[in-house]
CSV table of C-alpha atoms and ligand atoms in Angstrom, one decimal:
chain,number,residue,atom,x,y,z
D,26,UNK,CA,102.0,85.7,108.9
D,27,UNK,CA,102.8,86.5,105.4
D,28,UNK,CA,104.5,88.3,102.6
D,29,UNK,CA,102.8,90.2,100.3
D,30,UNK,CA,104.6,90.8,96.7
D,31,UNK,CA,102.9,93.3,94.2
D,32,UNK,CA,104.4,92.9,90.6
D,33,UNK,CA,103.3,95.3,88.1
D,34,UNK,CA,99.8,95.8,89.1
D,35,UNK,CA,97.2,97.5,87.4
D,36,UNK,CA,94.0,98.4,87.8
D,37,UNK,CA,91.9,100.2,85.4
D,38,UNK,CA,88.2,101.3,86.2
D,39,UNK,CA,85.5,101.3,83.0
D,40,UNK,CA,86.4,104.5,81.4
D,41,UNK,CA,90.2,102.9,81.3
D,42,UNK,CA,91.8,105.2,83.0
D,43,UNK,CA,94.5,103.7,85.0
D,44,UNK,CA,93.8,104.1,88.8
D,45,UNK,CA,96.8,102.1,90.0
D,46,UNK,CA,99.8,101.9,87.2
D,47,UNK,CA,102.4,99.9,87.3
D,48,UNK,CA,102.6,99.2,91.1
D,49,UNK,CA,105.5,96.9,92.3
D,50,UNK,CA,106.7,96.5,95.8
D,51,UNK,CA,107.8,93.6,98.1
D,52,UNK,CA,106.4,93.8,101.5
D,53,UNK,CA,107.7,91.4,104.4
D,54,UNK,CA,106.7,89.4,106.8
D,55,UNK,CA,105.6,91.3,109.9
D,56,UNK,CA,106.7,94.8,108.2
D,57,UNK,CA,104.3,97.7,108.5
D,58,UNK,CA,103.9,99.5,105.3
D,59,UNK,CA,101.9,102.8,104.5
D,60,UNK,CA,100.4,104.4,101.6
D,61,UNK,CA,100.4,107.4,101.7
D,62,UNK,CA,99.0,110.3,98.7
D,63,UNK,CA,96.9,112.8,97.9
D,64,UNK,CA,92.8,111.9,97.4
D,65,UNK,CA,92.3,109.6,94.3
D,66,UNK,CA,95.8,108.6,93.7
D,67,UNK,CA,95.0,104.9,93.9
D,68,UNK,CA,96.0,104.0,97.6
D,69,UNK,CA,92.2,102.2,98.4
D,70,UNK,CA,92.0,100.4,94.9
D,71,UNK,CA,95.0,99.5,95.5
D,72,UNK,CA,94.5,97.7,99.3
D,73,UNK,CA,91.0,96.8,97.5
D,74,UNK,CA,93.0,94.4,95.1
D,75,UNK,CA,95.1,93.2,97.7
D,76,UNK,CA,92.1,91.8,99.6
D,77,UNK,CA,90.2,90.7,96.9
D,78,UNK,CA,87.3,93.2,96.7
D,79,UNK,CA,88.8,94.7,93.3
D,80,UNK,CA,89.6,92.8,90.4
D,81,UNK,CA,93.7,93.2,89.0
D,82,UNK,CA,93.5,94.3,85.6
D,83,UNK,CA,97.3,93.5,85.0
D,84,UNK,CA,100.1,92.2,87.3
D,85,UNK,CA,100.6,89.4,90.0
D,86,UNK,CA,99.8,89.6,93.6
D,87,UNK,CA,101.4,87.2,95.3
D,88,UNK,CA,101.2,86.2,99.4
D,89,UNK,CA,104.0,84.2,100.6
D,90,UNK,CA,104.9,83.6,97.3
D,91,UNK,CA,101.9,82.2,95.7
D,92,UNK,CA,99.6,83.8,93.1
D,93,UNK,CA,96.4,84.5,94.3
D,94,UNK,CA,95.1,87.2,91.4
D,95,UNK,CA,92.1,84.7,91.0
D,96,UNK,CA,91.5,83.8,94.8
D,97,UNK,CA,88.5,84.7,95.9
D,98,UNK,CA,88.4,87.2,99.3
D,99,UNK,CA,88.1,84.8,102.1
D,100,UNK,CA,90.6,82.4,100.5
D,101,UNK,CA,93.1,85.1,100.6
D,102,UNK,CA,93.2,85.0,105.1
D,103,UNK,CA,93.4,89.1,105.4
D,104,UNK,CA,92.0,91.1,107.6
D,105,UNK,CA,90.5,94.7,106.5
D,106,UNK,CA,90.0,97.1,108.8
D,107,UNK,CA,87.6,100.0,107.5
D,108,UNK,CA,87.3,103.9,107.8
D,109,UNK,CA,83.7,103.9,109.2
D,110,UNK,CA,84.6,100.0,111.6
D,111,UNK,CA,81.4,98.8,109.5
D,112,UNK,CA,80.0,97.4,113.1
D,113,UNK,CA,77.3,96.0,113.5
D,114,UNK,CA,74.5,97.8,115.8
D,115,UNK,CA,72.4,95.1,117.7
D,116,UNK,CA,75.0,93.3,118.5
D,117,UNK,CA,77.1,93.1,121.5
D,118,UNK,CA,81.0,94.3,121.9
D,119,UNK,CA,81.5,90.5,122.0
D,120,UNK,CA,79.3,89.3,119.7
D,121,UNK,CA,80.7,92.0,116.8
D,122,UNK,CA,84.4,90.8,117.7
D,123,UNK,CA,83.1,87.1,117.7
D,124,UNK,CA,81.4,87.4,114.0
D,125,UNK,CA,84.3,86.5,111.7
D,126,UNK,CA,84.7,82.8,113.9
D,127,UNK,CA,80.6,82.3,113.7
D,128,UNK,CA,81.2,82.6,109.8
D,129,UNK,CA,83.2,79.8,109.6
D,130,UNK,CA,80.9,77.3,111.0
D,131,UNK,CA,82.0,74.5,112.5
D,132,UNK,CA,85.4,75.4,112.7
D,133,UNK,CA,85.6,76.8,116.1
D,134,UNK,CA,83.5,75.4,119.4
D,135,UNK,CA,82.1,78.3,121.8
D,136,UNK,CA,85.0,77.5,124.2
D,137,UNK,CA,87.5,78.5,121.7
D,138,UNK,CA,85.0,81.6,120.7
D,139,UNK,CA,85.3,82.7,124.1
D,140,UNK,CA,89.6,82.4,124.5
D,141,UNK,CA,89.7,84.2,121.2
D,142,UNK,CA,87.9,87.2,121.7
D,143,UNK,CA,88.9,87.8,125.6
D,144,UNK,CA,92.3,87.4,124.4
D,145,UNK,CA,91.6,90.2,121.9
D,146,UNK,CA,89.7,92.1,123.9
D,147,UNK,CA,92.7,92.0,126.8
D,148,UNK,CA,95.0,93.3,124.1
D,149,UNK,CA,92.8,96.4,123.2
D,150,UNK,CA,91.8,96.8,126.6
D,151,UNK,CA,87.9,96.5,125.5
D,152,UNK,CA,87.4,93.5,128.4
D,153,UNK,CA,85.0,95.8,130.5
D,154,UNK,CA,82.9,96.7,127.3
D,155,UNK,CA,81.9,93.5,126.0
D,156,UNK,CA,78.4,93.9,126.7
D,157,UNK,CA,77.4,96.5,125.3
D,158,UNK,CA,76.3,97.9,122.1
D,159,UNK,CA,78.7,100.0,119.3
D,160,UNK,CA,76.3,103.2,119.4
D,161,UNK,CA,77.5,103.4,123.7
D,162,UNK,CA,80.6,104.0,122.4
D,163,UNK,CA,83.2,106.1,121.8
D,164,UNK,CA,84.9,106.7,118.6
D,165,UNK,CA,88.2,105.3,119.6
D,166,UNK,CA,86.6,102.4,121.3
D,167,UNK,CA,84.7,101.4,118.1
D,168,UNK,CA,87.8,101.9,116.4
D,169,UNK,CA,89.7,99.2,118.5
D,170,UNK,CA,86.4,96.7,118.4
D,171,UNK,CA,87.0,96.9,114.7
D,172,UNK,CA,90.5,95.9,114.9
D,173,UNK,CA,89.5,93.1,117.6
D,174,UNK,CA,87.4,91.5,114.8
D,175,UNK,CA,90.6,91.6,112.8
D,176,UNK,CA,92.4,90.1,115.4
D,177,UNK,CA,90.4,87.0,116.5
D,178,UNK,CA,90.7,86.1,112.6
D,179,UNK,CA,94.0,85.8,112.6
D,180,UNK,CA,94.9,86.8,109.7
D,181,UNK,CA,98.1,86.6,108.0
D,182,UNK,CA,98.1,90.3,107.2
D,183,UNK,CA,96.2,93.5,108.2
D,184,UNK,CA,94.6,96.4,105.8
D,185,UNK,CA,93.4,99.7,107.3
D,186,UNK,CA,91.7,101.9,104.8
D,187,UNK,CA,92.1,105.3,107.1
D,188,UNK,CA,91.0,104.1,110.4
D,189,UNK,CA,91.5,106.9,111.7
D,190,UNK,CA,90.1,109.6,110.0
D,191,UNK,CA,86.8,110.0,111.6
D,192,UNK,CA,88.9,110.1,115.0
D,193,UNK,CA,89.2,114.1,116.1
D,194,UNK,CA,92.8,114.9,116.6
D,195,UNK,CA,93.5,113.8,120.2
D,196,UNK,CA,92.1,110.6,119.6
D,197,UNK,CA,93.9,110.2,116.7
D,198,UNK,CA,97.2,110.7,118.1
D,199,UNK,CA,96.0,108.3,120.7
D,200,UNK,CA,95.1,105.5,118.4
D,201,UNK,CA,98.5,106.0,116.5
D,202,UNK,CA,100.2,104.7,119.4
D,203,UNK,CA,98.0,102.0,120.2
D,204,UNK,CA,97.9,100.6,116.8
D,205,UNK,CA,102.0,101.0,116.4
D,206,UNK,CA,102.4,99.2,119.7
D,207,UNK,CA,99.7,96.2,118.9
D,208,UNK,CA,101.2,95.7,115.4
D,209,UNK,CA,104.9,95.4,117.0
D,210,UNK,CA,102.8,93.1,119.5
D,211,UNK,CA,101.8,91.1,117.2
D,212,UNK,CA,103.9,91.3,114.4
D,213,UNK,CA,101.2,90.9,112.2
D,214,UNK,CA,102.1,92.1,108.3
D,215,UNK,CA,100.5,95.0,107.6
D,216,UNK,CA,99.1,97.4,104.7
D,217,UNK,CA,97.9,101.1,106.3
D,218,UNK,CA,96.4,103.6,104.0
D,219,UNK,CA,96.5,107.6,104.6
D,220,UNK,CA,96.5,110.7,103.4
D,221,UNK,CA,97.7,112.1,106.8
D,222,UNK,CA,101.4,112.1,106.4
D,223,UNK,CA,102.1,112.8,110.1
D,224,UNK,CA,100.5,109.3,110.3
D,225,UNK,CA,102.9,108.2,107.8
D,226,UNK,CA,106.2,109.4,109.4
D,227,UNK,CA,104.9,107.7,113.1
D,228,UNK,CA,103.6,104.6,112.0
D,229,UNK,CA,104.9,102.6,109.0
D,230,UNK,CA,108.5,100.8,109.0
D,231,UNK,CA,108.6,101.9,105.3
D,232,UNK,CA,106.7,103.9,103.1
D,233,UNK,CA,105.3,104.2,100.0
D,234,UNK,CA,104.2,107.3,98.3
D,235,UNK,CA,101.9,107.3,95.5
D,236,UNK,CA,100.8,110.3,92.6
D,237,UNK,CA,97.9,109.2,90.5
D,238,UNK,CA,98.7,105.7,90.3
D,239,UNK,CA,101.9,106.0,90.5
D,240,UNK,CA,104.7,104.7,92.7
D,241,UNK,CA,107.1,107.5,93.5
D,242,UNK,CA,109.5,106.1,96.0
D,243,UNK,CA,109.4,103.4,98.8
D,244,UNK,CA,111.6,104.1,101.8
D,245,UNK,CA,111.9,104.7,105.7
D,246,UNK,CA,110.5,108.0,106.9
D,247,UNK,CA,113.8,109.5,107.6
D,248,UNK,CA,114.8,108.6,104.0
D,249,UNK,CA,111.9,110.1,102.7
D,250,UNK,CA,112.5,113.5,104.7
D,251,UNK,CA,116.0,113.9,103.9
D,252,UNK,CA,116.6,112.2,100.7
D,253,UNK,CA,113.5,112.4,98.9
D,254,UNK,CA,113.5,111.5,94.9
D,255,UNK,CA,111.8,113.8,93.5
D,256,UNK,CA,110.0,117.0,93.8
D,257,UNK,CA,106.3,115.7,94.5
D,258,UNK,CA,107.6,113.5,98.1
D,259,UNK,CA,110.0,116.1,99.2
D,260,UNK,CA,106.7,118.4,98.8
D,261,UNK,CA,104.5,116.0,100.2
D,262,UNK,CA,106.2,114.7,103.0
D,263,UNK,CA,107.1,117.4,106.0
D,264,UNK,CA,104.7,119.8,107.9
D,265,UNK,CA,105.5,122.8,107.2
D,266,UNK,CA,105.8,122.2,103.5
D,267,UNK,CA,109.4,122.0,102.2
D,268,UNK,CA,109.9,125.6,100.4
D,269,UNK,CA,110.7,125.8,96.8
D,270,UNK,CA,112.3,128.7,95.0
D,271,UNK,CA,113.1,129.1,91.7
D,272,UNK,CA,116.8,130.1,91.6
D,273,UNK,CA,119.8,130.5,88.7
D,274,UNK,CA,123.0,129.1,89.4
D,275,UNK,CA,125.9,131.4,88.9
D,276,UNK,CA,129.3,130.6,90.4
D,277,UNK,CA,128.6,128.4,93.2
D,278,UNK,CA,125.8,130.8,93.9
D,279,UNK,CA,121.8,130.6,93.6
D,280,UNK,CA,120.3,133.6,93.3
D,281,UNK,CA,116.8,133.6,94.4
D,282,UNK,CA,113.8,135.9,94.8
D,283,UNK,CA,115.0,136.3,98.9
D,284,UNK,CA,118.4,136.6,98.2
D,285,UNK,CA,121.8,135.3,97.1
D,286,UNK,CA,122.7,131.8,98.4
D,287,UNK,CA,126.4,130.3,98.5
D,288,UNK,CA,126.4,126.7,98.2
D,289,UNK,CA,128.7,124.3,98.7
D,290,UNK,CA,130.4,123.3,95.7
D,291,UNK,CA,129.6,119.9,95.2
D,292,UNK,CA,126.0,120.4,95.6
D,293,UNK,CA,126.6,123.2,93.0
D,294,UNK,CA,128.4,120.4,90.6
D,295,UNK,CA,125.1,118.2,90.5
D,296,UNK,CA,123.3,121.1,88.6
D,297,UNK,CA,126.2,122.0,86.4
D,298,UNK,CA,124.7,122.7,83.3
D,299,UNK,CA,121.6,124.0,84.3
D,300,UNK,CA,120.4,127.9,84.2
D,301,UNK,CA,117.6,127.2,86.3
D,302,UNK,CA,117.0,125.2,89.1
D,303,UNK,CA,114.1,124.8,91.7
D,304,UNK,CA,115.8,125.5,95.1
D,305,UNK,CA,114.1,123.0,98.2
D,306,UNK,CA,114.8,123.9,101.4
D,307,UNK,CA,113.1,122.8,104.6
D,308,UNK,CA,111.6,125.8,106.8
D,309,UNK,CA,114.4,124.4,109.9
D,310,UNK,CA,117.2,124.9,107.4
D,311,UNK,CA,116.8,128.5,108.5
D,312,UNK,CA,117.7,130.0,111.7
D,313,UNK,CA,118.2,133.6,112.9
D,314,UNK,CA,121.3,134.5,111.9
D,315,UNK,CA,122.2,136.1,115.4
D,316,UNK,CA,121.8,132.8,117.2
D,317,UNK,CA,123.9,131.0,114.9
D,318,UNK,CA,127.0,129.5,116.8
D,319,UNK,CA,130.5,130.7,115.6
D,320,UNK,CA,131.6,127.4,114.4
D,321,UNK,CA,127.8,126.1,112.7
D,322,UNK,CA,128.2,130.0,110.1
D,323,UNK,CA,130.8,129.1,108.6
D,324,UNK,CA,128.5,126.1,107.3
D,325,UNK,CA,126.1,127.7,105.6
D,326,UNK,CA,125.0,131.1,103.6
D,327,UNK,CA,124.3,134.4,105.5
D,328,UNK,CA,121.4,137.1,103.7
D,329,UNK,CA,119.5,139.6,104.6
D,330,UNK,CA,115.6,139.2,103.4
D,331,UNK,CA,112.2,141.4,104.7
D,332,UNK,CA,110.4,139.3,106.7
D,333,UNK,CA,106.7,139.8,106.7
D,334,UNK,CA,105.1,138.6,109.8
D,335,UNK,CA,105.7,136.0,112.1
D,336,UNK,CA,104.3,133.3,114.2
D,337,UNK,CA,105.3,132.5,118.0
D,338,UNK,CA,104.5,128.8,118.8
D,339,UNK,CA,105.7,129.0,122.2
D,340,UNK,CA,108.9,125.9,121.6
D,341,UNK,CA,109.5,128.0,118.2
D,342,UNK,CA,108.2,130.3,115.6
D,343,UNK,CA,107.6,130.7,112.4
D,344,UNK,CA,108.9,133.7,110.0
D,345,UNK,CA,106.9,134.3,106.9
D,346,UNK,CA,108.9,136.3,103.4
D,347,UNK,CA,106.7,137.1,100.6
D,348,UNK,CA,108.5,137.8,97.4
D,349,UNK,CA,106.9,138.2,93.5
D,350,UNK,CA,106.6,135.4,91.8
D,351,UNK,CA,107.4,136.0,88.0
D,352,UNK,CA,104.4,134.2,85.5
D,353,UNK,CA,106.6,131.5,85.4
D,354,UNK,CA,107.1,131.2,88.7
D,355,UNK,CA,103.4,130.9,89.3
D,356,UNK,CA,102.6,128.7,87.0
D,357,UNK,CA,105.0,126.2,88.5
D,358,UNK,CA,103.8,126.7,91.9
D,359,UNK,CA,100.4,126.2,90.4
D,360,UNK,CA,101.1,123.0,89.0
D,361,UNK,CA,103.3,122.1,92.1
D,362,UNK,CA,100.0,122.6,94.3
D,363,UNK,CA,97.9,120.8,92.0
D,364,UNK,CA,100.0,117.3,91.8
D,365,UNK,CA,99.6,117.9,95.7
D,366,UNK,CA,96.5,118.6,96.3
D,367,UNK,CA,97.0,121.3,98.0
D,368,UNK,CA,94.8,124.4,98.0
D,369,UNK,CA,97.5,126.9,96.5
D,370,UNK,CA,101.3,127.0,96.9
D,371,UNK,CA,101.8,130.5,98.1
D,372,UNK,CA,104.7,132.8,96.8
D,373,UNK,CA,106.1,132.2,100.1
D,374,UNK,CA,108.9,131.0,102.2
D,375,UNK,CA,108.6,129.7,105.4
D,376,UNK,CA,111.5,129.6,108.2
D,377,UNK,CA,111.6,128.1,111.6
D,378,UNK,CA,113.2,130.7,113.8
D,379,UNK,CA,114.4,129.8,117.5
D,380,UNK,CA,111.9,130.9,120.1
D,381,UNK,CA,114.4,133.2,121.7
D,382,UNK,CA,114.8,135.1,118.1
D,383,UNK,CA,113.7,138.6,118.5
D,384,UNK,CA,113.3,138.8,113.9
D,385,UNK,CA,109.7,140.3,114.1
D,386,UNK,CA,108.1,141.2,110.9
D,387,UNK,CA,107.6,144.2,109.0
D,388,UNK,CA,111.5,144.2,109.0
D,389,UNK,CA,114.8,143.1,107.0
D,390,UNK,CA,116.3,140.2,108.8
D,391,UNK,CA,119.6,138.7,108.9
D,392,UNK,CA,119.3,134.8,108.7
D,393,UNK,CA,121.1,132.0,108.4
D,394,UNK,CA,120.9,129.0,106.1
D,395,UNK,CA,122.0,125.9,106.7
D,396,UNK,CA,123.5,125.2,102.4
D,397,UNK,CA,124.9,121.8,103.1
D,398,UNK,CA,121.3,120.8,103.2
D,399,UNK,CA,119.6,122.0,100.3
D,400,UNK,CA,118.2,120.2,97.5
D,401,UNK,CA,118.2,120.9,93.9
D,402,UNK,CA,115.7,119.9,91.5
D,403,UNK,CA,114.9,119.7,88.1
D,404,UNK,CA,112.1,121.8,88.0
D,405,UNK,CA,111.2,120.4,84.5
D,406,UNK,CA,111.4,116.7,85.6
D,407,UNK,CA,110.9,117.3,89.2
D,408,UNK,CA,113.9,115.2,89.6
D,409,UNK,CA,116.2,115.6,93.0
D,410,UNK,CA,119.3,116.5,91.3
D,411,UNK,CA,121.3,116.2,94.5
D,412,UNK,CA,120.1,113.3,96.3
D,413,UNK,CA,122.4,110.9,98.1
D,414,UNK,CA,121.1,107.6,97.4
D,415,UNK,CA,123.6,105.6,99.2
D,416,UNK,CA,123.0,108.1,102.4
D,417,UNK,CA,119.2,107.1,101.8
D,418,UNK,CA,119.5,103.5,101.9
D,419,UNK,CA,121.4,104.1,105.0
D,420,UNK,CA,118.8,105.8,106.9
D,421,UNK,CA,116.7,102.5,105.9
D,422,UNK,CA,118.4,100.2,107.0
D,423,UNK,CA,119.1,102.1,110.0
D,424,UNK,CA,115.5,102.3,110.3
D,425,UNK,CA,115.0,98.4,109.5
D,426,UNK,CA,117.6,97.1,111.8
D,427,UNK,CA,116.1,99.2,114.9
D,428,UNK,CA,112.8,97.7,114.1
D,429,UNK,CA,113.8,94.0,114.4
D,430,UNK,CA,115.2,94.7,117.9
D,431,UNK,CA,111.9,96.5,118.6
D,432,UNK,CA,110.0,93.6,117.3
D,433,UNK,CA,112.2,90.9,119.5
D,434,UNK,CA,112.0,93.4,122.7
D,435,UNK,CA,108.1,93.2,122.3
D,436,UNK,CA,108.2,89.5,122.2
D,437,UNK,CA,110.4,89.1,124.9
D,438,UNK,CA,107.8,91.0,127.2
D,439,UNK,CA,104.6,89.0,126.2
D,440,UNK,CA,105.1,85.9,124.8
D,441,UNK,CA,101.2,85.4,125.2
D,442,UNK,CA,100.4,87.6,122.8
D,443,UNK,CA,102.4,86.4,120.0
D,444,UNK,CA,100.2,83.2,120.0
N,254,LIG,N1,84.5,102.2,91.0
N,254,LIG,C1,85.2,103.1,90.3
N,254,LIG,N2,85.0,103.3,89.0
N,254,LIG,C2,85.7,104.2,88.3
N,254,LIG,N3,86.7,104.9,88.8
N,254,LIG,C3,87.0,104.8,90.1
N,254,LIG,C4,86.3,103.8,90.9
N,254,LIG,N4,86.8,103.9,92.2
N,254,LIG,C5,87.8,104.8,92.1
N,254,LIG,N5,87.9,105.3,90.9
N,254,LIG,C6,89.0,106.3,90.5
N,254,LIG,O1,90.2,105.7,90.7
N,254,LIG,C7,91.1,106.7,91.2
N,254,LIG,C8,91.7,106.2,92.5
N,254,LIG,O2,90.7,106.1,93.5
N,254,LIG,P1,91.0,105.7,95.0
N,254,LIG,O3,89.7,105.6,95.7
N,254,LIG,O4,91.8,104.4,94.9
N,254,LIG,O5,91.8,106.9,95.6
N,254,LIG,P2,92.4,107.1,97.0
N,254,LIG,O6,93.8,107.4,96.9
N,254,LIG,O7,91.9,106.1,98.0
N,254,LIG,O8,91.7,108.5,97.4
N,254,LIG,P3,91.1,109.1,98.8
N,254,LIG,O9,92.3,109.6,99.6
N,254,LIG,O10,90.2,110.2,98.4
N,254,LIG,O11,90.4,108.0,99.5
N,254,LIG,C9,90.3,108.0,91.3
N,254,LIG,O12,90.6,108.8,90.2
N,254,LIG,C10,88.9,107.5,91.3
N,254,LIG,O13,88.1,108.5,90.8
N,255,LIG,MG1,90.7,106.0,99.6
């Protein structure tokens, strides 16, 4: 079990550039922390200097408290798991989840061989698979053999590099769960690395989101989705995308390309001073204006805006409204997309409509926004002008408090495991 505290880490490659700048971040015992990013924002050099296969340029690491920037991999007792398991073909279930003890030989008899790997094997249900060789299996069974072998070492913290992205999406969602459920087991520190940010939201106790290098913000996934810091995370984080709309504040009210938006006043106050602003608003901030309860209108802004087409999901559906960006527009959106990512950040907003709603596309529509939720955001700085810090850290420790009683219930069930 350990601690793991990164102190102004850097790593720069060759050519200098800085792949991982300025990282800092405590993580505790037994928490399970995700990085999460787009591709080549820093998240595997960064596990890579945590375990020792990537020199740190600048900075301390530190695990429970003592520096270990010179120690060599093995000396540093963590346990990677990999994207593609790295298992090894001719040999057995067993033998492939046995390797790390044979490594170290001498220091554990066959006896003790044998209790550790059946005991691992129980835990990831692999006990009637032992014999038989990685290519007989399946993807998610591979998966969990490589997470045995991480197991029997026991290891005073785990590192996945996306262990799950060669998983299709069933077994993915499958995995998820397992790997949530062994890690509360086991209460085993952990380090998990994605670019999947549904399996950011389900799995991690807290986390962090990098952009190139960078650490944006560090927080529980309900944080995250309601108070994010800046523009990048509340873009990043949420599936559909968060919409963003360019908007200029007069009065109290934002006038945007689909239509005039009251808001409430102190929301207004945060961007006091400011022409223009870069309106966020979440596709379920919307509803169908006609399905809106009495008392819930009063709460939020009414409009009218042409809806394009839409999308029936069967539990919900989607409505789509096009409107023309001005240059400026689209080159924000372009630049928006390409800190992301992403493809291309459509001149578009997306709303979530009730499934009942009868707004069909091709027509104007009356809808309903729900204003006390909106961000604001600098759309030069990207900074979330109306975040509520303090209702943030709430959320997190809300989130941190649940997970210790999680983490005891877990115990309480199988003390074996624990061992
Ligand atoms: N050995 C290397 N030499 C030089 N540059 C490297 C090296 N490895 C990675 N980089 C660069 O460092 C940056 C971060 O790479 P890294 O592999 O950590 O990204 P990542 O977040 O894991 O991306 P992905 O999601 O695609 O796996 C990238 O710009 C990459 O090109
Ligand atoms: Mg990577």
């Amino acid at each position: 079990m350990a601690s793991i505290t990164l102190n102004h880490l850097v790593k720069k490659y060759g050519d200098g550039f800085p792949a991982v700048n300025d990282v800092s971040l405590d993580i505790a015992d037994g928490e399970f922390i995700i990085l999460v990013g787009p591709s080549g924002c820093g998240k595997s050099t960064l596990l890579r200097m945590i375990v020792g296969l990537e020199d740190i340029t600048s900075g301390d690491l530190l695990i429970n408290g003592e520096r270990v920037n010179d120690k060599a991999p093995r000396d540093r007792n963590l346990a990677m798991v990999f994207q593609n398991y790295a298992l090894y073909p001719h040999l057995t279930v067993y033998e492939n989840i046995a390797f790390p003890l044979r490594l170290n030989k001498g220091k554990y008899n066959d006896e003790q061989v044998r209790k550790l790997v059946t005991d691992a094997a129980t835990t990831l249900e692999l006990t009637d698979h032992l014999d038989r060789k990685p290519a007989n299996l399946s993807g998610g069974q591979r998966q969990r053999v490589a997470m045995g072998r991480a197991i029997v070492r026991q290891a005073d913290a785990f590192l996945f590099d996306e262990p799950l992205s060669n998983l299709d999406a069933k077994l993915r969602g499958q995995m998820r769960a397992e790997i949530a459920q062994m890690q509360r087991r086991l209460g085993t520190t952990s380090v998990y690395v994605t670019h999947d940010q549904t399996e950011a939201m389900t799995l991690g106790d807290r986390v962090a989101v990098l952009k190139k290098g960078i650490l944006q913000q560090v927080a529980s996934p309900r944080e995250l989705y309601e108070q994010p810091i800046n523009l990048f995370v509340a873009g990043f984080i949420g599936s559909p995308s968060m919409n963003f709309l360019p908007a200029t504040l007069e009065n109290g009210v934002l006038k945007t390309a689909v239509g005039d938006l009251r808001i409430p006043e102190e929301k207004a106050a945060k961007a006091a001073g400011r022409q223009v602003v870069l309106v966020g608003i979440r596709p379920e901030f919307f509803e169908d204006a006609s399905l809106v309860e009495e008392h819930k209108l009063q709460h939020g802004s009414t409009f009218t805006a042409p809806i394009t087409h839409t999308e029936w999901l069967g539990n919900e559906q989607y409505g789509y409204i096009h409107f023309d960006p001005t240059p400026e527009v689209r080159e924000l959106l372009n630049n928006l997309a390409r800190d992301m990512d992403a493809d291309e950040l459509r001149p578009q907003v997306v709303v979530t409509l009730d499934a009942a709603s009868r707004i069909r596309g091709g027509r104007d529509a009356e809808l309903w926004l729900d204003t006390r939720k909106v961000h604001l955001f600098d759309p030069e700085t990207g900074e979330n002008l109306t975040r509520d810090a303090a209702a943030g850290a709430e959320l997190t420790e809300e989130a941190n408090a649940h997970r210790a009683e999680e983490i005891a219930a877990a115990h309480e069930e199988v003390p074996a495991a624990a061992s």
